[in-house]
Tab-separated table of C-alpha atoms and ligand atoms in Angstrom:
chain	number	residue	atom	x	y	z
A	1	MET	CA	18.083	32.302	23.853
A	2	PRO	CA	17.989	29.967	21.596
A	3	LYS	CA	14.526	28.276	20.800
A	4	LYS	CA	13.498	24.969	22.489
A	5	LYS	CA	13.835	22.148	19.809
A	6	PRO	CA	10.315	20.670	19.080
A	7	LEU	CA	9.854	17.278	21.197
A	8	VAL	CA	9.639	14.868	18.079
A	9	VAL	CA	8.971	11.253	19.370
A	10	VAL	CA	9.422	8.803	16.752
A	11	THR	CA	7.292	5.268	17.251
A	12	ARG	CA	9.776	2.570	15.066
A	13	ARG	CA	13.332	3.224	13.954
A	14	LEU	CA	14.170	4.934	11.178
A	15	PRO	CA	16.534	4.862	8.499
A	16	ASP	CA	20.618	6.037	10.195
A	17	MET	CA	20.714	8.601	8.217
A	18	VAL	CA	17.321	10.083	9.692
A	19	GLU	CA	17.258	9.612	12.049
A	20	THR	CA	20.401	11.447	12.381
A	21	ARG	CA	19.281	13.694	10.826
A	22	MET	CA	15.785	14.184	13.262
A	23	ARG	CA	18.733	13.979	16.510
A	24	GLU	CA	20.150	17.465	15.105
A	25	LEU	CA	16.867	19.107	14.641
A	26	PHE	CA	14.567	17.962	16.828
A	27	ASP	CA	14.669	16.771	21.121
A	28	ALA	CA	14.056	13.143	19.132
A	29	ARG	CA	12.687	10.085	20.872
A	30	LEU	CA	13.360	7.350	18.498
A	31	ASN	CA	12.400	3.636	19.320
A	32	VAL	CA	16.092	1.972	19.304
A	33	GLU	CA	14.021	-1.309	19.239
A	34	ASP	CA	12.082	-1.084	16.715
A	35	ARG	CA	9.467	-2.674	19.049
A	36	ALA	CA	6.296	-1.851	17.554
A	37	MET	CA	4.474	0.620	20.331
A	38	SER	CA	1.506	-0.551	22.612
A	39	GLN	CA	-2.081	1.583	22.907
A	40	THR	CA	-1.162	2.672	26.057
A	41	GLU	CA	2.782	3.693	25.173
A	42	LEU	CA	1.018	5.752	22.022
A	43	ALA	CA	-1.347	7.008	24.926
A	44	GLU	CA	1.793	8.220	26.616
A	45	ALA	CA	3.685	9.811	24.071
A	46	VAL	CA	0.953	12.119	22.897
A	47	LYS	CA	0.891	13.369	26.226
A	48	MET	CA	4.117	15.082	26.395
A	49	ALA	CA	5.347	14.658	21.855
A	50	ASP	CA	5.067	18.467	20.489
A	51	VAL	CA	5.370	15.905	17.298
A	52	LEU	CA	4.102	12.054	16.729
A	53	VAL	CA	6.043	10.344	14.333
A	54	PRO	CA	3.635	6.959	13.425
A	55	THR	CA	4.171	4.481	10.832
A	56	ILE	CA	1.428	1.844	10.166
A	57	THR	CA	1.567	-0.266	12.833
A	58	ASP	CA	0.704	1.832	15.365
A	59	ARG	CA	-3.716	2.781	15.651
A	60	ILE	CA	-3.428	6.322	16.226
A	61	ASP	CA	-7.488	6.094	17.037
A	62	ASN	CA	-10.370	7.856	18.952
A	63	GLY	CA	-8.664	6.464	21.622
A	64	VAL	CA	-4.824	7.199	22.024
A	65	LEU	CA	-5.752	11.242	20.351
A	66	ALA	CA	-8.123	11.707	23.839
A	67	GLN	CA	-5.199	11.389	25.779
A	68	ALA	CA	-3.204	13.882	23.278
A	69	GLY	CA	-1.386	16.816	26.154
A	70	PRO	CA	-2.152	20.232	24.265
A	71	ASN	CA	1.512	20.301	22.777
A	72	LEU	CA	0.706	18.224	20.221
A	73	LYS	CA	0.258	19.816	17.190
A	74	LEU	CA	1.329	17.875	14.698
A	75	ILE	CA	1.153	14.235	12.902
A	76	ALA	CA	3.748	14.033	10.684
A	77	ASN	CA	3.196	10.372	9.155
A	78	PHE	CA	6.047	8.270	7.737
A	79	GLY	CA	3.957	6.661	5.088
A	80	ASN	CA	1.732	7.294	2.499
A	81	GLY	CA	-1.515	6.053	3.855
A	82	VAL	CA	-2.870	7.615	6.828
A	83	ASP	CA	-5.690	4.690	7.237
A	84	HIS	CA	-4.290	3.982	10.232
A	85	ILE	CA	-4.800	7.479	11.240
A	86	ASP	CA	-8.242	8.698	12.290
A	87	VAL	CA	-7.810	11.594	10.852
A	88	ALA	CA	-11.432	13.504	10.973
A	89	THR	CA	-10.533	13.608	15.104
A	90	ALA	CA	-7.303	14.798	15.119
A	91	LEU	CA	-8.022	18.481	12.721
A	92	ALA	CA	-10.821	18.228	15.105
A	93	ARG	CA	-8.842	18.577	17.413
A	94	GLY	CA	-6.615	21.214	15.987
A	95	ILE	CA	-3.685	18.703	15.678
A	96	THR	CA	-1.850	18.592	11.745
A	97	VAL	CA	-1.438	15.608	9.833
A	98	THR	CA	1.223	14.509	7.060
A	99	ASN	CA	2.082	11.871	5.150
A	100	THR	CA	4.681	11.014	2.557
A	101	PRO	CA	3.284	11.091	-1.028
A	102	GLY	CA	5.170	10.100	-4.094
A	103	VAL	CA	8.180	8.801	-2.727
A	104	LEU	CA	7.102	5.110	-3.275
A	105	THR	CA	5.123	5.699	-6.297
A	106	GLU	CA	7.746	4.179	-8.611
A	107	ASP	CA	9.387	1.111	-5.995
A	108	VAL	CA	5.089	0.316	-5.657
A	109	ALA	CA	4.597	0.077	-8.952
A	110	ASP	CA	7.815	-1.991	-9.352
A	111	MET	CA	6.345	-4.489	-6.614
A	112	THR	CA	3.159	-4.320	-8.099
A	113	MET	CA	4.209	-5.269	-11.824
A	114	ALA	CA	6.333	-7.897	-10.001
A	115	LEU	CA	3.119	-9.876	-8.594
A	116	ILE	CA	0.961	-8.807	-12.387
A	117	LEU	CA	3.791	-10.976	-13.413
A	118	ALA	CA	3.803	-13.638	-10.852
A	119	VAL	CA	0.835	-15.571	-10.977
A	120	PRO	CA	-0.210	-15.826	-14.793
A	121	ARG	CA	3.396	-16.695	-15.789
A	122	ARG	CA	3.588	-18.915	-12.647
A	123	LEU	CA	7.314	-17.543	-11.032
A	124	ALA	CA	7.173	-18.261	-7.049
A	125	GLU	CA	6.046	-22.130	-8.747
A	126	GLY	CA	8.666	-22.514	-10.323
A	127	SER	CA	11.445	-20.908	-8.218
A	128	THR	CA	10.765	-22.784	-5.440
A	129	LEU	CA	10.148	-26.363	-7.544
A	130	LEU	CA	14.578	-25.901	-8.137
A	131	THR	CA	14.816	-25.957	-4.029
A	132	ALA	CA	12.148	-28.223	-3.137
A	133	GLU	CA	13.382	-31.917	-2.424
A	134	ASP	CA	11.774	-33.275	-5.617
A	135	GLU	CA	14.578	-32.841	-7.992
A	136	TRP	CA	13.491	-31.459	-12.091
A	137	HIS	CA	12.887	-33.405	-14.071
A	138	GLY	CA	13.720	-31.233	-17.028
A	139	TRP	CA	12.286	-29.113	-19.848
A	140	SER	CA	9.246	-30.773	-21.572
A	141	PRO	CA	7.075	-28.812	-23.980
A	142	THR	CA	4.077	-29.041	-21.793
A	143	TRP	CA	5.237	-28.068	-18.355
A	144	MET	CA	4.746	-24.878	-16.727
A	145	LEU	CA	2.857	-22.983	-19.073
A	146	GLY	CA	1.263	-19.687	-17.845
A	147	LYS	CA	-0.673	-17.031	-19.828
A	148	ARG	CA	0.829	-14.272	-21.806
A	149	MET	CA	0.435	-10.904	-20.493
A	150	ALA	CA	0.628	-9.634	-24.552
A	151	GLY	CA	-2.579	-8.564	-24.854
A	152	LYS	CA	-4.847	-9.089	-21.702
A	153	ARG	CA	-6.950	-6.892	-20.381
A	154	LEU	CA	-5.459	-4.990	-16.968
A	155	GLY	CA	-8.161	-2.943	-15.423
A	156	ILE	CA	-6.831	-0.511	-12.278
A	157	ILE	CA	-8.784	0.986	-9.524
A	158	GLY	CA	-7.545	3.773	-8.545
A	159	MET	CA	-5.901	5.824	-11.379
A	160	GLY	CA	-3.315	8.024	-9.031
A	161	ARG	CA	-0.320	8.371	-9.041
A	162	ILE	CA	0.541	4.805	-7.879
A	163	GLY	CA	-1.890	3.103	-10.494
A	164	SER	CA	-0.016	4.984	-13.182
A	165	ALA	CA	2.877	4.216	-12.533
A	166	VAL	CA	1.972	0.758	-12.685
A	167	ALA	CA	-0.225	1.309	-15.648
A	168	ARG	CA	2.697	3.263	-17.694
A	169	ARG	CA	5.389	-0.152	-17.325
A	170	ALA	CA	2.041	-2.621	-17.877
A	171	LYS	CA	1.484	-1.059	-21.067
A	172	ALA	CA	5.610	-1.613	-21.693
A	173	PHE	CA	4.573	-5.159	-21.804
A	174	GLY	CA	1.594	-5.150	-24.278
A	175	LEU	CA	-1.527	-5.223	-21.605
A	176	GLN	CA	-4.372	-2.831	-22.353
A	177	ILE	CA	-5.420	-0.481	-19.726
A	178	HIS	CA	-8.317	-0.029	-18.616
A	179	TYR	CA	-8.976	1.973	-14.998
A	180	HIS	CA	-11.731	2.898	-12.216
A	181	ASN	CA	-11.559	6.017	-10.434
A	182	ARG	CA	-13.605	8.431	-8.818
A	183	ARG	CA	-12.687	10.852	-11.308
A	184	LYS	CA	-12.161	10.571	-14.674
A	185	ALA	CA	-7.552	10.913	-15.431
A	186	ALA	CA	-6.303	13.919	-17.206
A	187	ALA	CA	-6.533	13.755	-21.150
A	188	ASP	CA	-3.471	13.813	-21.921
A	189	LEU	CA	-2.601	10.941	-19.166
A	190	GLU	CA	-5.305	8.471	-20.856
A	191	GLU	CA	-4.004	10.110	-24.936
A	192	GLU	CA	-0.008	8.339	-23.233
A	193	LEU	CA	-2.110	4.665	-21.492
A	194	GLU	CA	-3.911	4.727	-24.197
A	195	ALA	CA	-6.055	3.546	-20.997
A	196	THR	CA	-10.188	3.404	-21.326
A	197	TYR	CA	-11.834	4.315	-18.542
A	198	TRP	CA	-15.150	2.955	-16.621
A	199	GLU	CA	-17.094	5.074	-15.125
A	200	SER	CA	-19.220	2.269	-14.217
A	201	LEU	CA	-16.554	-0.942	-11.638
A	202	ASP	CA	-18.764	-3.883	-11.940
A	203	GLN	CA	-18.913	-3.024	-16.020
A	204	MET	CA	-15.053	-3.018	-16.223
A	205	LEU	CA	-14.767	-5.957	-13.649
A	206	ALA	CA	-17.358	-7.804	-15.682
A	207	ARG	CA	-14.985	-7.307	-18.572
A	208	MET	CA	-11.219	-7.126	-17.139
A	209	ASP	CA	-8.076	-10.179	-16.847
A	210	ILE	CA	-6.567	-8.595	-14.065
A	211	VAL	CA	-7.670	-6.323	-11.927
A	212	SER	CA	-4.441	-4.309	-9.815
A	213	VAL	CA	-6.201	-1.990	-6.778
A	214	ASN	CA	-4.143	1.033	-6.206
A	215	CYS	CA	-6.942	2.314	-4.218
A	216	PRO	CA	-6.730	4.416	-0.572
A	217	HIS	CA	-8.434	2.759	1.864
A	218	THR	CA	-11.198	5.173	3.367
A	219	PRO	CA	-15.062	3.959	4.188
A	220	ALA	CA	-16.736	4.753	0.985
A	221	THR	CA	-12.697	2.244	-0.803
A	222	TYR	CA	-13.610	-0.528	2.406
A	223	HIS	CA	-14.683	-3.776	0.800
A	224	LEU	CA	-14.702	-1.894	-2.777
A	225	LEU	CA	-14.290	-5.581	-4.220
A	226	SER	CA	-17.770	-7.380	-2.189
A	227	ALA	CA	-18.064	-10.694	-2.506
A	228	ARG	CA	-20.986	-9.353	-4.961
A	229	ARG	CA	-18.068	-7.479	-6.829
A	230	LEU	CA	-15.621	-10.362	-7.181
A	231	LYS	CA	-18.566	-12.700	-8.790
A	232	LEU	CA	-18.457	-10.586	-11.384
A	233	MET	CA	-15.439	-10.925	-12.802
A	234	LYS	CA	-14.824	-13.752	-14.998
A	235	PRO	CA	-13.222	-17.134	-13.630
A	236	GLU	CA	-9.356	-17.031	-15.216
A	237	SER	CA	-8.794	-13.132	-14.232
A	238	TYR	CA	-6.218	-12.380	-11.406
A	239	ILE	CA	-6.553	-9.922	-8.465
A	240	VAL	CA	-3.247	-7.345	-7.531
A	241	ASN	CA	-3.673	-5.939	-4.688
A	242	THR	CA	-0.205	-3.719	-2.893
A	243	ALA	CA	-2.666	-0.680	-1.279
A	244	ARG	CA	-4.877	-2.121	1.558
A	245	GLY	CA	-5.845	-5.396	2.572
A	246	HIS	CA	-9.054	-3.680	3.751
A	247	VAL	CA	-10.174	-2.934	-0.125
A	248	ILE	CA	-10.984	-6.307	-0.981
A	249	ASP	CA	-12.785	-8.585	0.842
A	250	GLU	CA	-10.367	-11.170	1.541
A	251	GLY	CA	-12.271	-13.989	2.195
A	252	ALA	CA	-14.797	-14.313	-0.648
A	253	LEU	CA	-11.413	-13.445	-2.706
A	254	ALA	CA	-9.929	-16.809	-0.591
A	255	ARG	CA	-12.900	-18.830	-1.228
A	256	MET	CA	-13.593	-18.025	-4.890
A	257	ILE	CA	-10.219	-18.956	-6.074
A	258	GLU	CA	-10.100	-22.262	-4.043
A	259	ALA	CA	-13.322	-22.719	-5.723
A	260	ASN	CA	-12.405	-22.357	-9.243
A	261	GLU	CA	-14.099	-19.024	-9.402
A	262	LEU	CA	-10.709	-16.397	-10.120
A	263	ALA	CA	-7.881	-17.183	-10.918
A	264	GLY	CA	-4.955	-16.371	-9.253
A	265	ALA	CA	-4.409	-13.617	-6.048
A	266	GLY	CA	-0.839	-11.249	-5.929
A	267	LEU	CA	-1.372	-10.211	-2.639
A	268	ASP	CA	1.215	-7.664	-0.957
A	269	VAL	CA	-1.531	-5.769	2.394
A	270	PHE	CA	-4.081	-8.427	3.565
A	271	GLU	CA	-6.656	-7.047	5.941
A	272	GLU	CA	-5.465	-8.213	9.157
A	273	GLU	CA	-1.721	-7.486	9.272
A	274	PRO	CA	0.446	-9.562	10.196
A	275	ALA	CA	-1.567	-12.272	10.355
A	276	ILE	CA	-2.298	-13.930	7.180
A	277	ASN	CA	-5.791	-15.640	6.771
A	278	PRO	CA	-4.896	-18.752	7.407
A	279	LYS	CA	-6.837	-20.140	3.365
A	280	LEU	CA	-5.224	-17.722	1.704
A	281	LEU	CA	-1.177	-19.500	3.271
A	282	LYS	CA	-2.728	-22.886	2.186
A	283	LEU	CA	-3.627	-21.680	-1.564
A	284	ALA	CA	0.410	-19.721	-1.650
A	285	ARG	CA	1.595	-23.105	-0.845
A	286	ASN	CA	-0.454	-24.073	-3.458
A	287	HIS	CA	0.624	-21.085	-6.138
A	288	LYS	CA	-2.711	-19.818	-6.755
A	289	VAL	CA	-1.804	-17.165	-4.900
A	290	VAL	CA	1.855	-14.705	-4.555
A	291	LEU	CA	1.698	-13.518	-0.888
A	292	LEU	CA	4.782	-11.020	-0.252
A	293	PRO	CA	4.972	-9.160	3.295
A	294	HIS	CA	3.978	-5.365	3.035
A	295	MET	CA	7.115	-4.516	1.626
A	296	ALA	CA	6.324	-3.314	-2.018
A	297	SER	CA	7.628	0.124	-1.375
A	298	ALA	CA	10.470	-1.377	1.020
A	299	THR	CA	14.149	-0.235	-0.885
A	300	SER	CA	16.408	1.587	0.767
A	301	GLU	CA	16.178	4.858	-0.923
A	302	GLY	CA	12.496	4.901	-0.804
A	303	ARG	CA	12.236	4.718	3.190
A	304	PHE	CA	15.041	7.128	2.769
A	305	ASP	CA	13.289	9.466	0.712
A	306	MET	CA	10.636	9.438	3.178
A	307	GLY	CA	12.118	9.894	5.856
A	308	GLU	CA	13.368	13.323	3.439
A	309	LYS	CA	9.877	13.997	3.626
A	310	VAL	CA	8.707	13.274	6.991
A	311	ILE	CA	11.567	16.020	8.566
A	312	VAL	CA	10.585	18.390	6.200
A	313	ASN	CA	6.535	18.215	6.263
A	314	ILE	CA	8.213	18.633	10.754
A	315	LYS	CA	10.794	21.544	9.911
A	316	THR	CA	8.292	23.540	7.985
A	317	PHE	CA	5.159	23.383	10.012
A	318	MET	CA	7.215	23.959	12.830
A	319	ASP	CA	9.030	27.182	11.122
A	320	GLY	CA	5.560	28.476	11.155
A	321	HIS	CA	4.461	27.339	7.509
A	322	ARG	CA	2.461	25.030	5.819
A	323	PRO	CA	3.410	21.459	6.155
A	324	PRO	CA	4.193	20.244	1.778
A	325	ASP	CA	1.891	17.103	2.228
A	326	ARG	CA	-0.695	18.124	4.337
A	327	VAL	CA	-3.752	15.644	4.411
A	328	LEU	CA	-6.901	17.359	4.452
A	329	PRO	CA	-10.349	16.304	4.887
A	330	SER	CA	-11.026	15.517	1.158
A	331	MET	CA	-8.821	13.277	0.889
A	332	LEU	CA	-10.203	10.983	3.519
B	401	8YV	C1	5.221	1.654	3.987
B	401	8YV	C2	2.504	1.688	2.615
B	401	8YV	O1	5.307	1.579	3.727
B	401	8YV	O2	2.730	4.284	2.943
B	401	8YV	C3	2.131	3.692	2.566
B	401	8YV	O3	1.176	3.456	2.652
B	401	8YV	O4	2.184	1.744	2.482
B	401	8YV	C4	4.133	1.510	3.118
B	401	8YV	O5	4.358	0.886	1.690
B	401	8YV	C5	4.708	2.610	5.020
B	401	8YV	O6	2.934	2.731	5.433
B	401	8YV	C6	4.619	3.115	6.553
B	401	8YV	O7	4.157	3.430	7.639
């Protein structure tokens, strides 16, 4: 008798080719309407599923996991960050959790670099000017002056895959690379990037022109850039965040930019997504910040590769092997 296909619940619509492959391989329950599922719907899903494929828009908390049926053995996240999943509880219940690292590194690093440039070089401001009501009165030597990139100090928080990919790009733009990380990077990487390691985040912050957040959101990194730490930064410095909103005390950041205690920020992620702090919106209208709707990894190629990773993780697990992208307690 042919083996029964695993029941795989996918919470959001995925690229067509990924969904087609999932239909072939699994008893896939897809979300054709692409509406985010409620906590009740997620609880219903984990009751019946063998595998759940959530995304960042799903909160897989204790309450949802408490409803998990005996068949749920794998949560194969479509995404790298897993801070929307109570991984510790899942693991304690014998549920394996996987993610999709590696395939969105270059895309996120590209967008991080775009945000690093956007605020100091007034990119969004210049672009909206031409489509605004007022007409452009022509070039002038003292008009639309931004800040030069070359020679400035970039402080990267989190020198993992994405942090290093950002550093490579930034180095090509003439920025000096500094970083803070739980561990010092390998000597060859430091050498390649000519990077300076700061064990003390406080000390690094006080000396940077631009700070880029590239670490995951974990209990240890929640509000890592607290009001106290933001105050250590130079008033003419900028912050870029393509990691998770929760790593920065967003309220304090907005207040400080408003008060000219920081020069500006480029943000792709927010504490209460999809809601945006009204103070940040006001600052965006005044061109002090550039805000993007969590789109740093949004390329067709990236989404396809993420889907492939999810499929490989499920398939390997179902074949009785260790899936390649397991989330381990040491990563939390
Ligand atoms: C993804 C992300 O688009 O992978 C991540 O951690 O933040 C995003 O770039 C999203 O998480 C998909 O679930």
